[in-house]
Coordinates of C-alpha atoms and ligand atoms in Angstrom, one line a residue:
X1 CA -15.2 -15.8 36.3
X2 CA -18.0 -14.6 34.4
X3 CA -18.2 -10.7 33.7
X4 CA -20.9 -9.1 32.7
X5 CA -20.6 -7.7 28.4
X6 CA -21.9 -4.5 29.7
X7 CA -19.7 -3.6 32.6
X8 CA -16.6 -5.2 30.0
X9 CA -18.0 -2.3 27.1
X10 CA -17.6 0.7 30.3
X11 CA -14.3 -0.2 30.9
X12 CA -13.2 -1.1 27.0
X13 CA -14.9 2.9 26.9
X14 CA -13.0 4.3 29.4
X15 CA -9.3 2.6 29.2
X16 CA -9.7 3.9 25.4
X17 CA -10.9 7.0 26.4
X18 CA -8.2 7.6 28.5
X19 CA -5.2 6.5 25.6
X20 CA -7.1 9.4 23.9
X21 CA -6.5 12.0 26.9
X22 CA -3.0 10.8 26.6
X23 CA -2.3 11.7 23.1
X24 CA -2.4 8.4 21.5
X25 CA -4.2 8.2 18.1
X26 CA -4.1 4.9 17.0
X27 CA -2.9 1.1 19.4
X28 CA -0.4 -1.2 18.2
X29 CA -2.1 -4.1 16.7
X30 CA -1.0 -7.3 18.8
X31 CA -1.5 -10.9 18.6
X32 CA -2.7 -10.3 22.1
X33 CA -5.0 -7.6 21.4
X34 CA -6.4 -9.7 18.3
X35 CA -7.8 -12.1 20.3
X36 CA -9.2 -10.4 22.9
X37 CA -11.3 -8.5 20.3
X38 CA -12.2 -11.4 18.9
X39 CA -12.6 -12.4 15.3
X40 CA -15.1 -10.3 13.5
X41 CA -15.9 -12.9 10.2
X42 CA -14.5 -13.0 7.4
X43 CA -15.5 -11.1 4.5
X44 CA -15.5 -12.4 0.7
X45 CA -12.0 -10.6 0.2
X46 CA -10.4 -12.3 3.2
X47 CA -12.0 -15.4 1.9
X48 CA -10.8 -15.3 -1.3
X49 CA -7.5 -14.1 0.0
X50 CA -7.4 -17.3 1.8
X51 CA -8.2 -19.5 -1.1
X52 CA -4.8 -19.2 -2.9
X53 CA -2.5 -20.8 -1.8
X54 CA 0.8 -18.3 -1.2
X55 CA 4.5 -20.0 -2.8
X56 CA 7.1 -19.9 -0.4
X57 CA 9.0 -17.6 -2.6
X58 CA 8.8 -14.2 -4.4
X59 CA 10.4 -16.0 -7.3
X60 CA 7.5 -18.9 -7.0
X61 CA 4.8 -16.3 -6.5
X62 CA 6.2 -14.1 -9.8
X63 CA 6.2 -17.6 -12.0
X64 CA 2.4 -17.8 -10.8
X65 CA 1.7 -14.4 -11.4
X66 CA 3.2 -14.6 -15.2
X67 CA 0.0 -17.1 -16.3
X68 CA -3.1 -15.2 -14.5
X69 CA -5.8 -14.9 -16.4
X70 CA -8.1 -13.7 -13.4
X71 CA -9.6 -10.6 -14.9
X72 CA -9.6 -9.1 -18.6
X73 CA -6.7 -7.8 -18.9
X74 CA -4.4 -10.9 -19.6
X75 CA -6.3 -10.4 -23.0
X76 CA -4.4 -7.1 -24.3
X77 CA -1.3 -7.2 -21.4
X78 CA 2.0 -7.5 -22.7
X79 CA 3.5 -8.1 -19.9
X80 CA 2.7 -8.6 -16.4
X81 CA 4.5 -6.4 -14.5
X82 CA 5.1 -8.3 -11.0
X83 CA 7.4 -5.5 -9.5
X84 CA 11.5 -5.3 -8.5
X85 CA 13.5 -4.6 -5.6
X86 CA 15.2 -6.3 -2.9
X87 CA 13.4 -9.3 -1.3
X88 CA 13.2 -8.1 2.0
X89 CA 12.7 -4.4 1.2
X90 CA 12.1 -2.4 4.4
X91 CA 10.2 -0.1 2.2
X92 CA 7.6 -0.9 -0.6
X93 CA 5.8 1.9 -3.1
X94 CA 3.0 0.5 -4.3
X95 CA 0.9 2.5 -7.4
X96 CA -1.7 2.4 -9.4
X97 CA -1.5 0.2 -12.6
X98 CA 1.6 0.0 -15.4
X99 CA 1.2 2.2 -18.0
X100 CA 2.4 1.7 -21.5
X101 CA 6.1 1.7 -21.3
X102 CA 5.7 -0.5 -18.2
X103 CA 3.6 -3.0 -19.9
X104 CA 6.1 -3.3 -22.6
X105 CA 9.1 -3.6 -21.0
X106 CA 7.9 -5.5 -18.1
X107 CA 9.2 -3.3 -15.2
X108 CA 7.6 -0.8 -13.1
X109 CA 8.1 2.7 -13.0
X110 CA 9.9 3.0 -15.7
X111 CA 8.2 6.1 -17.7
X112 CA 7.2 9.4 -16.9
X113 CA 5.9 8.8 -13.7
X114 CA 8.3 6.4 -12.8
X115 CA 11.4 9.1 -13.6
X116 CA 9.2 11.8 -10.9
X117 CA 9.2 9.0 -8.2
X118 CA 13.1 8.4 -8.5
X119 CA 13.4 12.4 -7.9
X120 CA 11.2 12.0 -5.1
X121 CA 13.0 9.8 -3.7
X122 CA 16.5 11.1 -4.2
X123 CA 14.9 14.0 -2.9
X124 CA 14.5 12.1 0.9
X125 CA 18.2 10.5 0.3
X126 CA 16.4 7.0 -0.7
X127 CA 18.1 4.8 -3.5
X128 CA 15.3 3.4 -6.0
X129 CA 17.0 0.4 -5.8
X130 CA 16.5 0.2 -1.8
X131 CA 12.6 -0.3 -1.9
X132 CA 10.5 -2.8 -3.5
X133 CA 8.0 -1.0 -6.2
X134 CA 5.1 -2.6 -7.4
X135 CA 1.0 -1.8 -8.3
X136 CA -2.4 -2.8 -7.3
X137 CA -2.7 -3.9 -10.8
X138 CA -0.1 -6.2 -12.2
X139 CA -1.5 -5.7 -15.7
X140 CA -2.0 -2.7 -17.9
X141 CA -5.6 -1.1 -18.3
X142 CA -6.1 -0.4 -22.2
X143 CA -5.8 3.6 -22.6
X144 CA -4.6 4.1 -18.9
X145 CA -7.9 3.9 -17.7
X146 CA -8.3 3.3 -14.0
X147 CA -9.0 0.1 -12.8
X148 CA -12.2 -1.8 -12.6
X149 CA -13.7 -2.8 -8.9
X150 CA -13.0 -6.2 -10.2
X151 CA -9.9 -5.6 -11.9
X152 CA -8.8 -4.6 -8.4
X153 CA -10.6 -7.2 -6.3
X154 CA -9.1 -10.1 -8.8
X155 CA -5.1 -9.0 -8.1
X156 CA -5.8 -7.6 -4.7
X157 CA -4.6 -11.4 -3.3
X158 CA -1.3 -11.2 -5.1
X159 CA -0.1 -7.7 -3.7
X160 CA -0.9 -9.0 -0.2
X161 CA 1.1 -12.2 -1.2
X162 CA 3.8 -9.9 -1.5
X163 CA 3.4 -8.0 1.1
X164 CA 3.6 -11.2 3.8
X165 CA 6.4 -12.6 1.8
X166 CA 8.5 -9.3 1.4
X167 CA 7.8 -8.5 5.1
X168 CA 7.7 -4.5 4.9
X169 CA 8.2 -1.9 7.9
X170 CA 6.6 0.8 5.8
X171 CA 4.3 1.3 3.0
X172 CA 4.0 4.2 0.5
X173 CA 0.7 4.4 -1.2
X174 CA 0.8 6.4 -4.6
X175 CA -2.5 7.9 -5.0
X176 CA -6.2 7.5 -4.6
X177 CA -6.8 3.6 -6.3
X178 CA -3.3 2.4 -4.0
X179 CA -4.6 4.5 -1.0
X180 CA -8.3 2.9 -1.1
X181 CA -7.5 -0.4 -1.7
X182 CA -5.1 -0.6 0.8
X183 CA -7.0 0.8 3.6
X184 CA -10.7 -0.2 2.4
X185 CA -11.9 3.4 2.9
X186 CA -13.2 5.4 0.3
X187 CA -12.1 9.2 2.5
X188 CA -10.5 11.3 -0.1
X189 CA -6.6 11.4 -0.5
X190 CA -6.5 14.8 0.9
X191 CA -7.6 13.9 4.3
X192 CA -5.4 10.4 4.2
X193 CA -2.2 12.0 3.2
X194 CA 0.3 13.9 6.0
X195 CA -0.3 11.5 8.9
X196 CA 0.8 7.4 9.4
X197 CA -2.0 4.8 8.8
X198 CA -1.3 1.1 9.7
X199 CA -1.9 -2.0 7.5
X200 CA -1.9 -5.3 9.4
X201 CA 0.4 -3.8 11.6
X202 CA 2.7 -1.9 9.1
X203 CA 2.9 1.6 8.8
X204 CA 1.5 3.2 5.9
X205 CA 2.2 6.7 4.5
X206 CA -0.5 7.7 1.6
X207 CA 0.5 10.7 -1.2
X208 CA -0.1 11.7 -4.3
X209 CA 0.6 9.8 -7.8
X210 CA 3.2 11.4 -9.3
X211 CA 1.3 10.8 -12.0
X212 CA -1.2 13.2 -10.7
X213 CA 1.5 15.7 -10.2
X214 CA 2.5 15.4 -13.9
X215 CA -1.0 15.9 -15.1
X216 CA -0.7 20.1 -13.6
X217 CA 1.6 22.2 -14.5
X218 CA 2.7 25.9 -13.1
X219 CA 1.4 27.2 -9.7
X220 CA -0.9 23.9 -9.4
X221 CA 1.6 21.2 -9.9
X222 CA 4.0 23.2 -7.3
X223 CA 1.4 23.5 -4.5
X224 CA 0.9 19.3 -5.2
X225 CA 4.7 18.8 -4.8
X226 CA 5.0 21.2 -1.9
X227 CA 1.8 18.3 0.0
X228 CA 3.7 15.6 -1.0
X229 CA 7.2 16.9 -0.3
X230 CA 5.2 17.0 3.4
X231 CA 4.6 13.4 3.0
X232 CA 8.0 12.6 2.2
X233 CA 9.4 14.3 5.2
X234 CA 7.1 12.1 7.0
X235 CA 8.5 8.8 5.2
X236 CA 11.8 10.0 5.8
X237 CA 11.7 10.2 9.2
X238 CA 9.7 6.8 9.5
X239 CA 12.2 5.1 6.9
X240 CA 15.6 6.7 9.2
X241 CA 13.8 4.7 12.3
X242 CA 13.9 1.6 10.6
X243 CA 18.0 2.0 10.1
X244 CA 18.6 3.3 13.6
Ligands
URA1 N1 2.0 3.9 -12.5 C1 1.8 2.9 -11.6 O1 0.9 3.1 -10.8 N2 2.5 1.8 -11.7 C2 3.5 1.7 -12.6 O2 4.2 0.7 -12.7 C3 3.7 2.8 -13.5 C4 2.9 3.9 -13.5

């Protein structure tokens, strides 16, 4: 039966329109749904997404990960810090880049920053050791600089290796670089935090760095940790779901 596009658009318009009325903000992404939408193309990231091949493994993708020399930064790296936590984490933090201490011991999360995020979450009754934690960047910018576009675009493929291997149900994203990557959406961090986002399919919560929180002191750094203490609430309640 052949159906005319324009009619199909009226009726996409109104059944959407009426999820709206309803309350809903966002649909679940099914396989179902997918294909009725269509594929749109694939853009240069998919594609090059697509080009590596993903190991079976964390441990396989980890060994691969120890030799890149896709971007600059395997020049001056002293390690590459690939991320820890439990294989099949229900919960993965992803941040920015490893700073010094991480880059020399090889671990994430492990300095200033990293000592905040354990309070944070100890503070929503999460063990450290319960979630996976990783970065975008899997090497350390000289000088704690932010990452390049292509700094990003080069180890973007790895994260989302981990991401389909580890399997998440939730996703924290520590700050603006985690946040935009993620989501391909340059909005500020103000309007991304405080509400659920999905990421093919996976919920995902967006707050501030806690290196960003360290960088304030006083009145400032308390009205930052009173937002993300917000968006921790939020992650609690998604993360108590997942054990119910
Ligand atoms: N900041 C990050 O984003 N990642 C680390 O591993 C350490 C600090």
């Amino acid at each position: 039966m052949a159906r005319k596009i324009d009619n199909l658009i009226e009726e996409l318009d109104a059944w959407l329109r009426f999820h709206k009325q309803m309350g809903l903000e966002s649909l679940p992404v099914t396989p179902g749904i997918k294909s009725f939408l269509g594929d749109s193309g694939t853009s240069q990231d998919d594609q090059d997404e697509k080009n590596i091949e993903i190991p079976e493994s964390l441990e396989k993708l980890r060994k691969t990960i120890q030799n890149c020399k896709r971007c600059n930064l395997h020049k001056s790296r002293h390690n590459v810090v690939f991320g820890e936590g439990p294989p099949d984490a229900r919960l993965m933090i992803i941040g920015e880049a490893p700073g010094k201490e991480e880059d020399l011991t090889g671990r994430p999360f492990v300095g200033a920053s990293g000592q905040l995020l354990t309070k944070m979450l100890k503070a929503i009754e999460i063990d450290r050791k319960e979630v996976f934690i990783t970065s975008i960047l899997k090497c350390h910018p000289p000088g704690n600089r932010t990452p390049k576009a292509d700094e990003i675009k080069s180890c973007m493929p790895f994260l989302m290796m981990q991401i389909k291997l580890i399997k998440p149900k939730l996703i924290l994203a520590l700050g603006t670089v985690a946040a935009h990557s993620l989501l391909k959406t340059n909005e500020g961090l103000k309007k991304l935090r405080g509400r659920l986002h999905y990421l093919n399919g996976i919920k995902l919560i967006v707050t501030y760095h806690p290196a960003y929180i360290l960088r304030f002191a006083g009145a400032k750094q308390k009205a930052l940790k009173a937002e993300a203490w917000n968006d921790l609430q939020l992650l609690q309640r998604e993360y108590r779901k997942l054990l119910d």
